[in-house]
XYZ file of C-alpha atoms in Angstrom:
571
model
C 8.496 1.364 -155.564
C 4.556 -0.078 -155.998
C 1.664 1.533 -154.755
C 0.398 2.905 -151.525
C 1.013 2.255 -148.015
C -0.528 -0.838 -145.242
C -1.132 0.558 -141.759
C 2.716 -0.018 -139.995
C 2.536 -3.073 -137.964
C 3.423 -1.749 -134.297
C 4.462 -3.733 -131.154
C 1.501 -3.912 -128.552
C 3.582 -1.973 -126.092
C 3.877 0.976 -128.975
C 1.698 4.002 -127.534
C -0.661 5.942 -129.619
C -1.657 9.361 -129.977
C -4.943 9.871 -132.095
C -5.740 12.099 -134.466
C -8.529 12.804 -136.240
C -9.670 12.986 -139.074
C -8.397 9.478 -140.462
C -8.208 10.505 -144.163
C -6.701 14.309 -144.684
C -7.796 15.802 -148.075
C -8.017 19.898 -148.412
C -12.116 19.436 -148.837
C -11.932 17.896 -145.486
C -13.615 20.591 -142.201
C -10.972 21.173 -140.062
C -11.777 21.173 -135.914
C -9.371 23.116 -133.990
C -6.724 21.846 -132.961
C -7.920 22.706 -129.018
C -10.633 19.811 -129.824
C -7.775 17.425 -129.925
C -7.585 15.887 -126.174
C -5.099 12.807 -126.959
C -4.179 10.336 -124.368
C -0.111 10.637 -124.093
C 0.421 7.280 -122.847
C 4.117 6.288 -122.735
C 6.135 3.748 -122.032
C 9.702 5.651 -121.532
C 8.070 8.203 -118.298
C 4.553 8.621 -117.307
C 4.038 12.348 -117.835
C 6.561 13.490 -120.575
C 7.359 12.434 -124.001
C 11.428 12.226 -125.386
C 12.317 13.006 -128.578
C 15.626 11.921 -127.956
C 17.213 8.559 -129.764
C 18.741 6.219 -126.926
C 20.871 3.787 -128.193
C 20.204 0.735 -128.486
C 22.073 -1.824 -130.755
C 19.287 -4.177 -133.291
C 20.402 -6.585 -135.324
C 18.526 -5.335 -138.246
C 18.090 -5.020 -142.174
C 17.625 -1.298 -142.402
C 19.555 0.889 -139.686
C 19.432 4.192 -137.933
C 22.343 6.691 -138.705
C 21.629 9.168 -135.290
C 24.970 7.957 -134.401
C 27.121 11.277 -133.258
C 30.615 9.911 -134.351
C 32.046 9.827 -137.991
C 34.530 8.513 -140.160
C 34.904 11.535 -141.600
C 36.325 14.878 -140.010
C 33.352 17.545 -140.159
C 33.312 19.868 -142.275
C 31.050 22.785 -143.599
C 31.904 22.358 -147.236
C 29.342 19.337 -148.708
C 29.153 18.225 -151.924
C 27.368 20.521 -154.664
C 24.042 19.690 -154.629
C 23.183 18.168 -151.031
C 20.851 20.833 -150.161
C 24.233 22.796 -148.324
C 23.520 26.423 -147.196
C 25.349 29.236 -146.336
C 23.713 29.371 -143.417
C 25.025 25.874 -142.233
C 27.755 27.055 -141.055
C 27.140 30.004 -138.767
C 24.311 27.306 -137.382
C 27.027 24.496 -136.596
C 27.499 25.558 -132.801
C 23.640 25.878 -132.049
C 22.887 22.385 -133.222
C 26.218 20.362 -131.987
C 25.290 21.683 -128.652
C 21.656 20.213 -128.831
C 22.951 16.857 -129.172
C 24.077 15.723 -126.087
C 22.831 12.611 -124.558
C 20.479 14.022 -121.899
C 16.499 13.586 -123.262
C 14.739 16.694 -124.636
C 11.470 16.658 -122.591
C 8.363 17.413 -126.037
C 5.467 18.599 -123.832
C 2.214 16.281 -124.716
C 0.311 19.919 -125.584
C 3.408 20.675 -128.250
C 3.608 17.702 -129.401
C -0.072 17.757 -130.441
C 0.254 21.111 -132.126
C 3.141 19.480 -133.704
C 1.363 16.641 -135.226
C -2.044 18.933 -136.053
C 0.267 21.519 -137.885
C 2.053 18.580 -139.695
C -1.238 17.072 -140.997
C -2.460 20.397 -142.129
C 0.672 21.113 -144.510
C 0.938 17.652 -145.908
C -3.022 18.134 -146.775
C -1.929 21.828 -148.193
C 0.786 21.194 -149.728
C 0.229 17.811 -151.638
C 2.371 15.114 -149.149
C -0.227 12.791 -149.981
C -0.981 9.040 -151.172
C -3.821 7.616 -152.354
C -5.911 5.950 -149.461
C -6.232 2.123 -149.410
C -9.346 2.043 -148.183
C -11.104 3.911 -151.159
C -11.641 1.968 -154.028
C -11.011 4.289 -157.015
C -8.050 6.170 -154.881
C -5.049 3.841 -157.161
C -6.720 4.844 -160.323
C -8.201 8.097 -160.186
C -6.641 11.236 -159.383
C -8.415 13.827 -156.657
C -10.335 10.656 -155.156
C -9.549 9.127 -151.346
C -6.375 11.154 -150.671
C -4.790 10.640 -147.112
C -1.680 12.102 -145.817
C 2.030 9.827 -146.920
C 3.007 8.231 -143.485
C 5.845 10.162 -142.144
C 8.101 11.202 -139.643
C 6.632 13.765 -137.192
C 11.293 15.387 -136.860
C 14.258 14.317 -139.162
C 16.294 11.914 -137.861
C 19.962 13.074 -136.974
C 22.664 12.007 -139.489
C 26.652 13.132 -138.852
C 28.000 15.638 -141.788
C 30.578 13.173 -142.272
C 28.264 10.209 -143.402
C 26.265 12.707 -145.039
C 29.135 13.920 -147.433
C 30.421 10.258 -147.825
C 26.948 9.605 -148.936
C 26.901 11.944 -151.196
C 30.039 11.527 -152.804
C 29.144 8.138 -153.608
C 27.083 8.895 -155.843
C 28.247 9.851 -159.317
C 30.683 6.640 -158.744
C 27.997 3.831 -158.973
C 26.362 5.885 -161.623
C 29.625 5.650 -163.847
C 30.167 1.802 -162.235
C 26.372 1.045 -163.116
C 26.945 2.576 -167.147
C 30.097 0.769 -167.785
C 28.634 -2.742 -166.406
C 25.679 -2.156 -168.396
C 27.895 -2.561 -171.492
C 29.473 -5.823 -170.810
C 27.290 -7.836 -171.970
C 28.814 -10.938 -171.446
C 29.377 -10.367 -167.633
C 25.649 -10.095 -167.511
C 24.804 -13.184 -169.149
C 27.087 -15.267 -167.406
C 26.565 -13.479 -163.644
C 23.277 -14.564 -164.035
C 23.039 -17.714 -166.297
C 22.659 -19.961 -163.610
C 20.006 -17.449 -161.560
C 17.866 -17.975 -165.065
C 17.160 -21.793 -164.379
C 15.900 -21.424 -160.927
C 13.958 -17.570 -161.578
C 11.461 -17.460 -164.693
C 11.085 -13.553 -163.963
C 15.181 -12.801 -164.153
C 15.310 -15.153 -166.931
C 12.311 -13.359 -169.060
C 14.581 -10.337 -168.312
C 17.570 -12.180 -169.735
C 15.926 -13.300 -172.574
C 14.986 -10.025 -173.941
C 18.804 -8.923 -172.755
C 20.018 -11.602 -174.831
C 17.860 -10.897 -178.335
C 18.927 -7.483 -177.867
C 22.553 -8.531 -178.131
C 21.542 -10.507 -181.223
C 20.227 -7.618 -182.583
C 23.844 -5.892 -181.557
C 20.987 -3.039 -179.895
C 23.362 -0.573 -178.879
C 21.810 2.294 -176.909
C 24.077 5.696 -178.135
C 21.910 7.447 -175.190
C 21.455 6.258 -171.563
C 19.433 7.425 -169.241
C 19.995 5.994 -165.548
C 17.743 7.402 -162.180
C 19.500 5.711 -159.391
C 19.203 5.446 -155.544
C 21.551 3.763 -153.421
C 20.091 2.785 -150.044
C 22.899 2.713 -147.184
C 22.894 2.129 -143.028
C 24.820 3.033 -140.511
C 26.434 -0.036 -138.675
C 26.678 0.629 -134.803
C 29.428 -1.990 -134.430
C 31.870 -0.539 -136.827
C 30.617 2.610 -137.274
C 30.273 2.522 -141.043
C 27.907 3.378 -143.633
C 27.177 0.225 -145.752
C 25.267 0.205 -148.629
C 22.411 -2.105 -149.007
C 21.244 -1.994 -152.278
C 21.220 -0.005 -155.621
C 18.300 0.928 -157.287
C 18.496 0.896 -161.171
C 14.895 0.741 -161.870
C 11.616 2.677 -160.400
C 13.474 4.768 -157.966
C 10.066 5.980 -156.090
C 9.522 9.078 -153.452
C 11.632 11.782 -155.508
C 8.685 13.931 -155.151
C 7.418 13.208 -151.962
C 10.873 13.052 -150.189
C 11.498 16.915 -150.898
C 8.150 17.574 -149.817
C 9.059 15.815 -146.116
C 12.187 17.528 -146.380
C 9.717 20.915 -146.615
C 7.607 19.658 -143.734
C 10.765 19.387 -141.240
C 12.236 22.206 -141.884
C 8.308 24.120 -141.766
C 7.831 22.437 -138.598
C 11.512 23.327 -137.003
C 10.949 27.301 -138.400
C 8.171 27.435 -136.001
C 8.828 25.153 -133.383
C 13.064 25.228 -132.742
C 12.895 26.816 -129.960
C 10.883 24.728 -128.149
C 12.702 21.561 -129.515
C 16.191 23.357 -129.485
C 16.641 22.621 -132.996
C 17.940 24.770 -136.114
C 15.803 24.582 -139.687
C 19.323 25.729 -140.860
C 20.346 22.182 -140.086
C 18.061 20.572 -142.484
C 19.372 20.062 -145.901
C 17.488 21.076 -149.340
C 16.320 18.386 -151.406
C 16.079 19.019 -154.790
C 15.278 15.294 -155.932
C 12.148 16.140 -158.404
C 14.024 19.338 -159.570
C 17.028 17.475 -160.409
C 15.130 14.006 -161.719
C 12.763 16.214 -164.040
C 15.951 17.860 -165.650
C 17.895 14.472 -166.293
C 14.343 13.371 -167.949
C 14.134 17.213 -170.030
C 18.002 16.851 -170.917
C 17.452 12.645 -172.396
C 14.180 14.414 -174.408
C 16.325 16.783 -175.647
C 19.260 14.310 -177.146
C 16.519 12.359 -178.476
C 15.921 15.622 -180.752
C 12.275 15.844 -181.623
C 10.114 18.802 -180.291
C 6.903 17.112 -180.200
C 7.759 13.757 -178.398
C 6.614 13.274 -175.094
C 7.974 11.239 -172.100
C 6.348 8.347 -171.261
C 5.663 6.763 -167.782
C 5.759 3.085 -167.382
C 2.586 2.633 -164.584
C 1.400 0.017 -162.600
C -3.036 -0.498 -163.173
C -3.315 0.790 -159.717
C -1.189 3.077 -158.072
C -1.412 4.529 -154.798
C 1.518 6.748 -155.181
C 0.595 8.338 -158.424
C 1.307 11.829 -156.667
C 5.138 11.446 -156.214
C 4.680 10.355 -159.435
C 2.715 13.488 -160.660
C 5.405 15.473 -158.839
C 7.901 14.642 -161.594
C 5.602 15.392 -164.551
C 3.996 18.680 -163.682
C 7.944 20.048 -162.676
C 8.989 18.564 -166.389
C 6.009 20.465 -167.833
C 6.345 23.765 -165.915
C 10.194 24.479 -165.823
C 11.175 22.483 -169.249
C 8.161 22.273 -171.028
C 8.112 18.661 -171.886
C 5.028 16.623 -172.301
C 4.377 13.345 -170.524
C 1.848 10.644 -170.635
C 0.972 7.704 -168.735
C 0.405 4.631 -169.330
C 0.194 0.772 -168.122
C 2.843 -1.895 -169.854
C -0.815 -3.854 -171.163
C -1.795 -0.072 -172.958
C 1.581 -0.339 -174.214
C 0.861 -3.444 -176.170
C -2.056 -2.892 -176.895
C -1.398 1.063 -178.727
C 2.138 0.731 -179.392
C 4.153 -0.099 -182.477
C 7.508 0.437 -183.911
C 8.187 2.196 -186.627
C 10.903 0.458 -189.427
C 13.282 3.988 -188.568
C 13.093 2.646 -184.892
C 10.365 5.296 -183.610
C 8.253 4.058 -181.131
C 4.500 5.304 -181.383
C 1.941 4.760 -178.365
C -1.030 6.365 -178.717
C -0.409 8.018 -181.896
C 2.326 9.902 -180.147
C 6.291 9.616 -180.353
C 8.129 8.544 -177.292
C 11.298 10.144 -176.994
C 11.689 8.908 -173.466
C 10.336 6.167 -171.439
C 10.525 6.541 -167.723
C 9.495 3.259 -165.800
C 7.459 3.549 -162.408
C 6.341 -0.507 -163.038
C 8.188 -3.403 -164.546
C 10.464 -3.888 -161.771
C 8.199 -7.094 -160.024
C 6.805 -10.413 -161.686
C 3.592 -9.114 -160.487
C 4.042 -6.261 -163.367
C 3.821 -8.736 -166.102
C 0.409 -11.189 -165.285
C 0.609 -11.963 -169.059
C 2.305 -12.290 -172.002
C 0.859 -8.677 -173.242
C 3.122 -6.907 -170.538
C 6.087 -8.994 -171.969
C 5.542 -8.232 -175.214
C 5.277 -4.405 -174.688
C 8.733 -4.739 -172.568
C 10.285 -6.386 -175.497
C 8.537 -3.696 -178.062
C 10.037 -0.790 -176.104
C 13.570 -2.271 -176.041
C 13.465 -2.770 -179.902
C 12.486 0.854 -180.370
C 15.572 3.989 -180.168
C 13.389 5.251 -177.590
C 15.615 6.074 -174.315
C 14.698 3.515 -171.944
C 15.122 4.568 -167.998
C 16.252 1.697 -167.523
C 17.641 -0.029 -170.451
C 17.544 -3.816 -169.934
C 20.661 -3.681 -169.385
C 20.548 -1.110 -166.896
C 17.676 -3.040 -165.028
C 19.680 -6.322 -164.507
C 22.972 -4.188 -163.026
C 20.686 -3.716 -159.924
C 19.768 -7.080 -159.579
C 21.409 -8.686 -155.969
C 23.071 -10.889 -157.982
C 25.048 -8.353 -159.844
C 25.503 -6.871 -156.639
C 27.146 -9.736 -155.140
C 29.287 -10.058 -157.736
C 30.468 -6.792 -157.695
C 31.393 -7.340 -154.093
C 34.180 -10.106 -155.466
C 37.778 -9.360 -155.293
C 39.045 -7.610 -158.256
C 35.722 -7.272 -160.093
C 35.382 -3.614 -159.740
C 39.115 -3.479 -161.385
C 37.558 -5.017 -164.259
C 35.284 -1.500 -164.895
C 36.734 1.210 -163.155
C 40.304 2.796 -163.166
C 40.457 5.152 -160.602
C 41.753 3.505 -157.465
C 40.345 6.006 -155.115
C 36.717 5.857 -156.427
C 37.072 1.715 -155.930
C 38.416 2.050 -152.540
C 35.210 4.462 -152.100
C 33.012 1.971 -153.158
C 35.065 -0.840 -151.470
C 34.120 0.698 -148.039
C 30.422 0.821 -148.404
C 30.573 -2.761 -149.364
C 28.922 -5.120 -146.667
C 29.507 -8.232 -146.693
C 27.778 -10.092 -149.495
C 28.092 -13.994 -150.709
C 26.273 -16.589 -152.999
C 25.508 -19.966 -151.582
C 28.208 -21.763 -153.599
C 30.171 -20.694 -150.466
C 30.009 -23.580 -148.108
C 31.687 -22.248 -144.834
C 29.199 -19.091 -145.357
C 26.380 -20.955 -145.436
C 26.948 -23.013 -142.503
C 27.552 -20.254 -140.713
C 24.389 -18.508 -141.830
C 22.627 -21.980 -140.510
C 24.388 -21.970 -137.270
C 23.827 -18.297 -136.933
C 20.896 -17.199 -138.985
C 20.348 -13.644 -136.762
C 23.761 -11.927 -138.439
C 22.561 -12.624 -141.842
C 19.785 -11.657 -144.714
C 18.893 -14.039 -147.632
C 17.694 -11.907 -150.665
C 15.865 -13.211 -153.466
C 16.324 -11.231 -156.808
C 13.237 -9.101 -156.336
C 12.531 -5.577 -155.890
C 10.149 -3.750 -153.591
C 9.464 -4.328 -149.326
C 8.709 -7.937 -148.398
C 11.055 -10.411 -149.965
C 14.160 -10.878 -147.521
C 14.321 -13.912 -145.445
C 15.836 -12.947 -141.775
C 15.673 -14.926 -138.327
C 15.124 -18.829 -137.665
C 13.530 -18.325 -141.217
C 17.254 -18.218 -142.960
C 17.821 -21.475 -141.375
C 15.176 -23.073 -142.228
C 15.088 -21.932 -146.016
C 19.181 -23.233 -146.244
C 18.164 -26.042 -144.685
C 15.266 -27.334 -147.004
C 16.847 -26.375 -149.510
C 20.015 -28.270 -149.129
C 17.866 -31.276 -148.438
C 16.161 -30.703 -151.592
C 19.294 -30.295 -153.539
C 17.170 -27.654 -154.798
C 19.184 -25.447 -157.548
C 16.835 -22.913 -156.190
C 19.726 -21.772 -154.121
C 21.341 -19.680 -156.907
C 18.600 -17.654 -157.118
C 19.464 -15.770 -153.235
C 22.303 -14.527 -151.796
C 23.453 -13.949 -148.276
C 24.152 -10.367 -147.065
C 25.763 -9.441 -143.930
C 23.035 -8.224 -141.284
C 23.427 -4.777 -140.185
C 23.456 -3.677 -136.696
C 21.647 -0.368 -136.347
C 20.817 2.065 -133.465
C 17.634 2.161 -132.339
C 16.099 5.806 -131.739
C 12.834 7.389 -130.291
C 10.552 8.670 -132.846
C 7.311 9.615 -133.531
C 5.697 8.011 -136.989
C 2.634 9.472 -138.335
C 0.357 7.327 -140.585
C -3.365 7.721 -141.370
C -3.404 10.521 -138.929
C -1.984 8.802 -135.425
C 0.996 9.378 -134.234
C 3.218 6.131 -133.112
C 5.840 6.356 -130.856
C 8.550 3.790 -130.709
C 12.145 3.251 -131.165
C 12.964 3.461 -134.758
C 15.500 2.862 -136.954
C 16.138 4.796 -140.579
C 17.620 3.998 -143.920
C 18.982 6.982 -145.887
C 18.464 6.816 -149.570
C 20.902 9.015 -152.460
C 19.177 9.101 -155.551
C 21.783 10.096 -158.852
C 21.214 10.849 -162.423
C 23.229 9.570 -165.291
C 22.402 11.027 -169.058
C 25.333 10.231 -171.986
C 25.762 10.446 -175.613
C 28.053 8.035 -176.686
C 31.153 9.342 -176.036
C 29.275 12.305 -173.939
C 28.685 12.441 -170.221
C 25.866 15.225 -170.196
C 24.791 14.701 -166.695
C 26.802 12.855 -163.674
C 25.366 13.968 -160.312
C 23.750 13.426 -156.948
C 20.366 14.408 -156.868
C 18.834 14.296 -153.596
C 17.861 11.874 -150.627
C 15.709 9.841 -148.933
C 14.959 8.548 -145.413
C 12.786 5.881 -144.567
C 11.982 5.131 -140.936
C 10.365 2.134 -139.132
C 10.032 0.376 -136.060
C 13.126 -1.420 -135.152
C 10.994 -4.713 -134.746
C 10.009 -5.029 -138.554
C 12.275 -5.908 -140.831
C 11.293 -4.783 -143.889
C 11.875 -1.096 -144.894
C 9.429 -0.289 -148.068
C 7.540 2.497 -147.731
C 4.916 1.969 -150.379
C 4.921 -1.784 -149.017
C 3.528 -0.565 -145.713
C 6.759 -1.095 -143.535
C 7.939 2.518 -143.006
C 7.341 6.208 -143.083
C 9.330 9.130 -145.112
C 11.532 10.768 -142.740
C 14.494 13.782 -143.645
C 17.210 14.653 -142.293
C 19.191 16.693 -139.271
C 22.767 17.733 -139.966
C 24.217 17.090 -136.917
């Protein structure tokens, strides 16, 4: 979610690699890439650099998944629509035997042409953000571009996690529609979060006029991502949150996904790797046909799709992604526009119609709304509230927006709750085992262990986007004060269980130097849910994301500055 990317905050021992230029736009004069005399310093052998991942255990938020064993027996049947191949298959030998745990050795003169070829596609092929250090470059297209930070190889992810992953997701899309619709469960999961959080309870408030109104919404839209690691100590894939709302880096994430496999086509034999190996991504593709198939229930030919912006936005290209592949395969108009130009131009109609602009809105698609920061006045509020009055489909609903809320997570996590939604005792058990531990502070013994023993646990705040967790001495002291206080402020966190990743070497690629460090990644399954009352058009996966960082930060957001977009390696 939000805009565009910080420089990544490295440890001093990180080395460097520079490359030049610093902002990578097709305009820009190339130099040869023999030009390029980098200094390979390193701190894992003085003359070579390892792609490999040693392991090494982090207590961490966000987690690595290079791990080589699996829950699940390998197979070479995935789910429809994870990128599988028929190719896969016949390339299952070639990569299983690249994985042992002896270090490949990446040349320092490769691994420059590596990381000159990478910035030359992203700059060709439109892997790009707007660059922080131009003014204009959040508000105008074409101005300040620099390459998105990525990952220079995909990390390496087991089938079997992979699949599990995958099948994952048409569950919490059905789990997240159903909850949606109790009303009541929402209200009261939250009630108490309302008096200590005035953004959750502005949120609740417009929840709550629209079950005055008894605002049913005959057609949902949901664009989810559920954002998992891998747990070194028990080998499992937990889940650590679910997106309902601005689900960012569809478009960029099958660009990456391009950019690996580009990179592998050219280079695998040098890096004994197989571009066979790296799944297709067909996140945009699939998102932009959800949006074209809600447009199309809505039933009128000359509404357009509307996107819910933030003033500035750095990563108006993923964003642009979407909207020129709903124009060009579907043929379905969109427009843009900030929640303040929504209040300002909108109005709706007595049949329900809602009008910005002078134009219809058959669907509205938000990319802002999801952070206090979205609403700096009472306009942006109003023009939230407007939009849930009108028949437009909302993605998300209000309702849909407060099922992702950590709160609503938490509960979830409670004995017996999911048997109050779903009926299919395999797809809870499914769900069941991605469940980390979760728990609110009402839970005494949990909280005094999270004081004696802050490092194994994360206390979340109900907002969403990179910055907000609380891990370290830091969880102790917040319990602390606020148990002195006898603040109610502690209903608005909750206490997650802290994952313990594997920590692997990478190489990280922002603003055109290449980091190396040990890294650790969090894989991302975005899912589409579109339904007509009684009607389930559209149930699927749709696609995935990987976000890498340093294992020393904590927070994962990309568009917050923490991390880089990364793909994956069938392993």
């Amino acid at each position: 979610m939000g805009a565009g990317c910080s420089t990544l905050c490295l440890p001093a021992s990180s080395s460097l690699i520079a490359f030049a230029p610093k902002t990578i736009a097709v305009s820009d004069s190339a130099t040869p890439t023999s030009n390029y005399k980098p200094k390979l310093s390193s701190r894992f052998a003085p003359t070579t650099i390892f792609f490999s991942r040693p392991h090494r255990r982090t207590p961490h938020r966000s987690m690595d998944l290079s791990s080589s064993s699996s829950p699940v027996p390998s197979s070479s049947l995935l789910p429809v629509r994870c990128g599988t191949s028929d190719e896969l298959e016949g390339s299952r030998d070639k990569a299983t035997a690249g994985q042992g745990s002896g270090a490949r050795e990446v040349p320092p003169g490769l691994l420059e042409k590596l990381v000159y070829d990478a910035l030359v596609w992203c700059s060709l092929h439109g892997l790009v953000v707007g660059d922080k250090s131009v003014q204009r470059s959040g508000t105008d297209p074409g101005i300040g571009l620099v390459h998105a930070p990525f990952a220079l190889l995909p990390m390496s992810l087991p089938e079997g996690y992979w699949r599990q992953a995958c099948e994952l997701a048409p569950i919490f899309n059905e789990l997240v529609d159903r909850v949606s619709l109790d009303g009541k469960f929402l209200q009261d999961s939250l009630s108490r979060t309302k008096k200590v959080d005035a953004f959750t309870g502005r949120l609740l408030d417009i929840h709550s006029k629209m079950l005055e109104m008894n605002k049913g919404e005959d057609i949902r839209l949901g664009l989810h991502r559920s954002d998992y690691m891998l747990d070194a100590e028990t080998n499992l894939l937990f889940q650590i949150e679910l997106n309902t709302i601005s689900s960012s880096f569809p478009g960029l994430s099958c660009l990456v996904s391009e950019l690996h496999r580009n990179l592998i086509n050219h280079y695998g034999n040098d890096l004994g790797l197989d571009s066979r190996r790296v799944p297709g991504n067909t996140a945009v593709s699939q998102y932009a046909e959800a949006l074209a198939k809600a447009w199309n229930e809505y039933n009128n030919c000359s509404a357009v799709v509307m996107v819910v912006v933030q003033t500035e936005e750095r990563n108006m290209y993923d964003q642009h992604w979407l909207c020129v592949m709903l124009k060009e395969m579907h043929g379905v108009a969109s427009i843009r526009k900030t929640l303040a130009e929504i209040d300002a131009e909108g109005q709706v109609l007595p049949d329900g119609t809602l009008v910005v602009g002078g134009q219809t809105v058959a669907v509205v698609y938000f990319r802002a709304g999801y952070s206090p920061n979205d609403y700096p006045s009472e306009s942006e509020w109003r023009a939230r509230l407007l939009m849930e009055q009108s028949n437009a489909i909302k993605c998300p609903s209000i309702s849909y927006h407060l099922v992702g809320t950590k709160k609503i997570q938490q509960e979830l996590a409670k004995p017996n709750v999911l048997e109050r939604f779903l009926e299919n005792e395999n797809d809870i058990a499914q769900l069941r085992k991605c469940f980390a531990g979760l728990w609110s502070l009402d839970n005494i013994d949990v909280v005094k262990s999270a004081i004696e023993r802050p490092e194994f646990f994360v206390l979340k705040p109900q907002r969403e986007g990179g910055g907000n967790n609380i891990y370290g001495d830091k969880v102790r002291e917040t319990l602390i004060r606020l148990q002195q206080e006898g603040s109610e402020e502690l209903v608005a966190y909750i206490l997650m269980q802290r994952i313990f990743p594997t920590a692997s070497h990478a190489y990280l690629v922002r603003e055109g130097i290449c980091h190396q460090d040990h890294a650790i990644s969090e894989l991302g399954i975005y899912g589409a849910y579109l339904r007509n009352k009684d009607k389930v058009i559209m149930n699927d996966q749709c696609g995935h994301l990987v976000r890498t960082k340093v294992s020393t930060s904590n927070e994962g957001g990309v568009a917050a500055g923490f991390a880089v977009l990364d793909g994956i390696y069938l392993t």
